XYZ file of C-alpha atoms in Angstrom:
288
model
C 1.805 14.299 -11.095
C 3.005 13.783 -14.632
C 5.482 16.595 -14.162
C 7.026 14.885 -11.127
C 7.106 11.625 -13.041
C 8.926 13.135 -15.979
C 11.411 14.645 -13.510
C 11.741 11.236 -11.891
C 12.530 9.860 -15.321
C 15.077 12.529 -16.238
C 18.776 11.618 -16.185
C 20.558 12.169 -12.904
C 17.393 12.563 -10.877
C 17.214 10.948 -7.459
C 15.008 7.959 -8.017
C 15.989 5.819 -5.093
C 16.705 5.753 -1.426
C 20.423 6.346 -0.893
C 22.023 9.756 -0.886
C 24.677 8.591 -3.362
C 22.509 8.017 -6.379
C 24.544 6.552 -9.205
C 24.334 8.317 -12.521
C 25.374 5.064 -14.103
C 23.525 1.807 -14.340
C 20.437 1.453 -16.505
C 16.714 1.917 -16.249
C 14.854 -1.344 -15.926
C 11.206 -2.296 -15.616
C 10.368 -3.038 -11.961
C 10.807 -6.588 -10.683
C 8.636 -5.878 -7.623
C 5.550 -3.723 -7.095
C 3.720 -2.494 -4.011
C 0.203 -2.844 -5.438
C -1.970 -1.862 -2.484
C -3.864 -0.948 -0.520
C -4.675 2.717 -0.247
C -4.376 3.972 3.383
C -2.833 0.643 4.385
C 0.725 1.817 5.034
C 2.233 1.644 1.540
C 4.181 4.909 1.856
C 5.748 3.781 5.154
C 6.722 0.475 3.552
C 8.197 2.159 0.466
C 10.280 4.569 2.564
C 11.554 1.726 4.741
C 12.519 -0.553 1.832
C 14.248 2.370 0.084
C 16.680 2.445 2.989
C 18.070 -0.831 1.577
C 21.124 -0.260 -0.634
C 19.972 -2.922 -3.136
C 16.597 -1.309 -3.767
C 15.901 1.627 -6.076
C 12.362 2.957 -6.145
C 10.314 5.763 -7.663
C 9.049 8.195 -5.030
C 5.911 9.230 -6.908
C 3.162 6.793 -7.887
C 3.442 6.124 -11.642
C -0.142 4.777 -11.960
C 1.025 2.973 -15.082
C -1.198 -0.110 -14.931
C -4.354 1.855 -14.160
C -4.165 5.362 -15.670
C -1.125 5.593 -17.945
C -1.064 2.191 -19.630
C -1.557 3.582 -23.121
C 1.766 5.456 -22.766
C 3.543 2.120 -23.180
C 6.309 0.214 -21.441
C 9.089 2.519 -22.682
C 7.447 5.469 -20.907
C 7.161 3.315 -17.782
C 10.786 2.188 -17.951
C 11.880 5.771 -18.357
C 10.149 6.778 -15.115
C 12.288 4.231 -13.206
C 15.548 5.088 -11.459
C 18.804 3.705 -12.825
C 19.980 0.489 -11.202
C 23.129 -1.562 -11.149
C 23.201 -5.326 -11.603
C 21.830 -7.016 -8.524
C 19.671 -4.054 -7.489
C 15.887 -4.324 -7.490
C 13.714 -1.700 -9.191
C 10.405 -1.013 -7.432
C 7.407 1.271 -7.495
C 4.205 1.609 -5.510
C 0.710 2.488 -6.724
C -1.909 1.333 -4.191
C -4.833 1.596 -6.622
C -3.479 -1.335 -8.681
C -4.938 -3.822 -6.178
C -8.501 -2.743 -7.003
C -7.987 -2.209 -10.753
C -9.514 -5.062 -12.776
C -7.037 -4.860 -15.662
C -3.903 -4.525 -13.509
C -3.168 -8.248 -12.879
C -3.359 -9.120 -16.582
C -1.271 -6.096 -17.583
C 1.437 -6.760 -14.989
C 1.484 -10.442 -15.922
C 1.984 -9.552 -19.576
C 4.935 -7.291 -18.623
C 6.628 -10.032 -16.548
C 4.867 -13.031 -15.080
C 7.484 -13.431 -12.334
C 6.885 -9.915 -10.920
C 6.787 -9.960 -7.111
C 3.755 -8.246 -5.617
C 3.414 -6.705 -2.174
C 0.055 -5.806 -0.618
C -0.139 -3.874 2.652
C -3.495 -4.597 4.294
C -5.033 -3.212 7.460
C -8.323 -3.593 9.301
C -10.861 -2.623 6.596
C -12.989 -0.590 9.031
C -10.083 1.647 10.127
C -8.869 1.746 6.520
C -12.279 3.038 5.344
C -12.326 5.742 8.039
C -8.765 6.755 7.155
C -9.712 6.919 3.471
C -12.715 9.119 4.308
C -10.524 11.328 6.546
C -8.123 11.919 3.652
C -10.959 12.887 1.288
C -12.517 15.112 3.946
C -9.254 17.041 4.342
C -9.397 17.874 0.609
C -13.176 18.311 0.299
C -14.597 19.526 3.623
C -18.064 19.828 2.076
C -18.631 16.075 1.573
C -21.404 14.289 3.544
C -20.596 12.535 6.814
C -19.049 9.075 6.863
C -22.328 7.680 8.240
C -24.312 9.072 5.285
C -21.888 7.727 2.683
C -21.515 4.291 4.294
C -25.166 3.278 3.964
C -27.530 2.700 1.079
C -30.284 2.602 3.672
C -29.421 3.536 7.250
C -32.728 2.297 8.712
C -32.296 -1.148 7.167
C -28.553 -1.065 7.898
C -27.678 -1.680 4.226
C -23.994 -0.904 3.676
C -23.126 0.805 0.387
C -20.421 -1.539 -0.915
C -20.092 0.503 -4.113
C -18.541 3.436 -2.191
C -14.818 3.085 -2.854
C -13.862 3.674 0.810
C -15.775 0.482 1.650
C -15.177 -1.488 -1.550
C -11.368 -1.344 -1.288
C -11.531 -3.220 2.043
C -13.273 -6.273 0.548
C -9.808 -7.765 0.068
C -10.966 -11.318 -0.775
C -12.921 -10.017 -3.761
C -9.943 -8.169 -5.243
C -7.488 -10.957 -4.468
C -9.519 -13.432 -6.549
C -8.723 -11.317 -9.576
C -4.947 -11.479 -8.874
C -4.937 -15.220 -8.227
C -6.120 -15.800 -11.798
C -2.712 -14.559 -12.957
C -0.251 -14.969 -10.070
C 0.417 -17.791 -7.595
C 0.132 -16.907 -3.891
C 3.883 -17.539 -3.563
C 4.484 -14.380 -5.631
C 2.333 -12.170 -3.400
C 3.418 -10.952 0.032
C 0.769 -9.624 2.411
C 2.132 -7.114 4.914
C 0.132 -6.196 8.005
C -0.379 -2.422 8.193
C -0.893 -2.796 11.965
C 2.380 -4.689 12.490
C 4.194 -2.197 10.280
C 3.476 0.244 13.133
C 3.947 -2.040 16.162
C 6.879 -4.093 14.812
C 8.306 -2.405 11.695
C 11.573 -4.368 11.803
C 9.706 -7.694 11.959
C 7.548 -6.862 8.937
C 10.562 -5.494 7.031
C 12.433 -8.771 7.674
C 9.624 -10.601 5.820
C 9.700 -8.075 2.969
C 13.463 -8.389 2.535
C 13.279 -12.204 2.611
C 10.477 -12.148 0.034
C 12.544 -9.913 -2.266
C 15.599 -12.148 -1.826
C 17.562 -9.354 -0.101
C 19.949 -9.465 2.829
C 18.234 -8.261 6.018
C 19.829 -4.840 6.207
C 16.812 -2.753 7.286
C 16.467 -3.717 10.976
C 15.262 -2.213 14.283
C 18.275 0.152 14.140
C 16.447 1.971 11.350
C 13.330 2.828 13.363
C 12.329 4.844 16.367
C 8.805 5.369 17.628
C 7.397 8.881 17.421
C 4.946 9.279 20.321
C 3.344 12.410 18.875
C 2.512 10.853 15.527
C 1.849 7.401 16.955
C 3.967 5.488 14.440
C 7.599 4.649 13.761
C 9.938 6.994 11.930
C 12.893 5.991 9.843
C 16.467 6.879 10.639
C 19.712 5.966 8.959
C 21.500 3.846 11.555
C 24.991 5.172 10.754
C 23.775 8.689 10.612
C 22.879 10.916 13.533
C 20.827 13.294 11.402
C 17.172 13.879 12.269
C 14.938 10.871 11.588
C 12.568 10.997 8.624
C 8.946 10.933 9.626
C 6.146 10.708 7.109
C 4.594 14.033 6.152
C 1.764 15.996 7.750
C -0.815 14.081 5.735
C 0.051 10.908 7.665
C -1.354 10.218 11.096
C -4.341 12.569 10.735
C -6.893 12.466 13.553
C -9.936 10.493 12.451
C -13.395 12.012 12.900
C -15.600 10.480 15.591
C -17.824 7.857 13.953
C -21.095 6.610 15.449
C -20.264 3.308 17.282
C -23.347 1.655 15.763
C -21.999 2.359 12.267
C -18.638 0.846 13.220
C -20.409 -2.212 14.622
C -22.414 -2.679 11.400
C -19.280 -2.268 9.275
C -17.445 -4.908 11.332
C -20.335 -7.317 10.768
C -20.313 -6.500 7.055
C -16.569 -7.135 6.671
C -16.298 -10.198 8.897
C -17.192 -12.898 6.307
C -14.898 -11.240 3.726
C -12.062 -11.063 6.270
C -12.473 -14.740 7.122
C -12.418 -15.597 3.414
C -9.289 -13.465 2.981
C -7.550 -15.268 5.876
C -8.407 -18.608 4.240
C -7.204 -17.509 0.805
C -3.887 -16.154 2.102
C -3.300 -18.661 4.891
C -2.730 -15.706 7.230
C -4.883 -14.546 10.132
C -4.602 -10.771 10.513
C -6.619 -10.892 13.752
C -8.803 -7.924 12.909
C -11.730 -9.462 14.769
C -9.701 -10.063 17.944
C -8.390 -6.537 17.801
C -11.981 -5.349 17.902
C -13.094 -7.510 20.790
C -10.231 -5.964 22.811
C -11.724 -2.500 22.459
């Protein structure tokens, strides 16, 4: 919320990860952004990278490049935590990835900004997105109803945001008009769960940081079904993501899932070609 953001921007507020937040240093515009995708694992990634002493990040999503752009760069800078020389300022707003104006706006702020995109299987991502909306608006139609323009003909409604967000190749084209692939890191939302330390090694390398966040920082929570973060030198209780994470998904008609997989497949293949990375979403499905 704006109120949280103004608190985040107030002097002395805790903007970053460590418990010893310096009241010195200065506020800088972010050099790296987690730009997407919604329900991909961006919060888990942000919390993990904030455990690095050389990273300072805003906890709330500033939504500057999509909703608050008219407030200007000074407003944006003021929302950032204070950093010392050598520290990286970061923020995450997953809706940037699907916002048409965001690449141009970020490029005009700083064309060397590093961008991180957490992607996950678009079918599971869509169901997770729907599950989140359902928890806030229990009266909405079923997933099956919203997913189709015409159920009989099997026409998927690609204008529904839960489905549109997962057409990663389409959105990425927009970013590649402004940024080279070398400035964009794609993190696997699935591997962030199965091998958080491995994915975090790539993130730290990409940001030019020493690999400080390692397997010592994670333990697997069997109840929630994903890793939780702990401070390795600290025996205090590990930090797990809040109640809103790891919700049980509603049961979706297998035929609908099958049709969605077919719908996404060509876009996934295109995305693998564009990024030079195979996320193996198709294999994952043939295992089931």
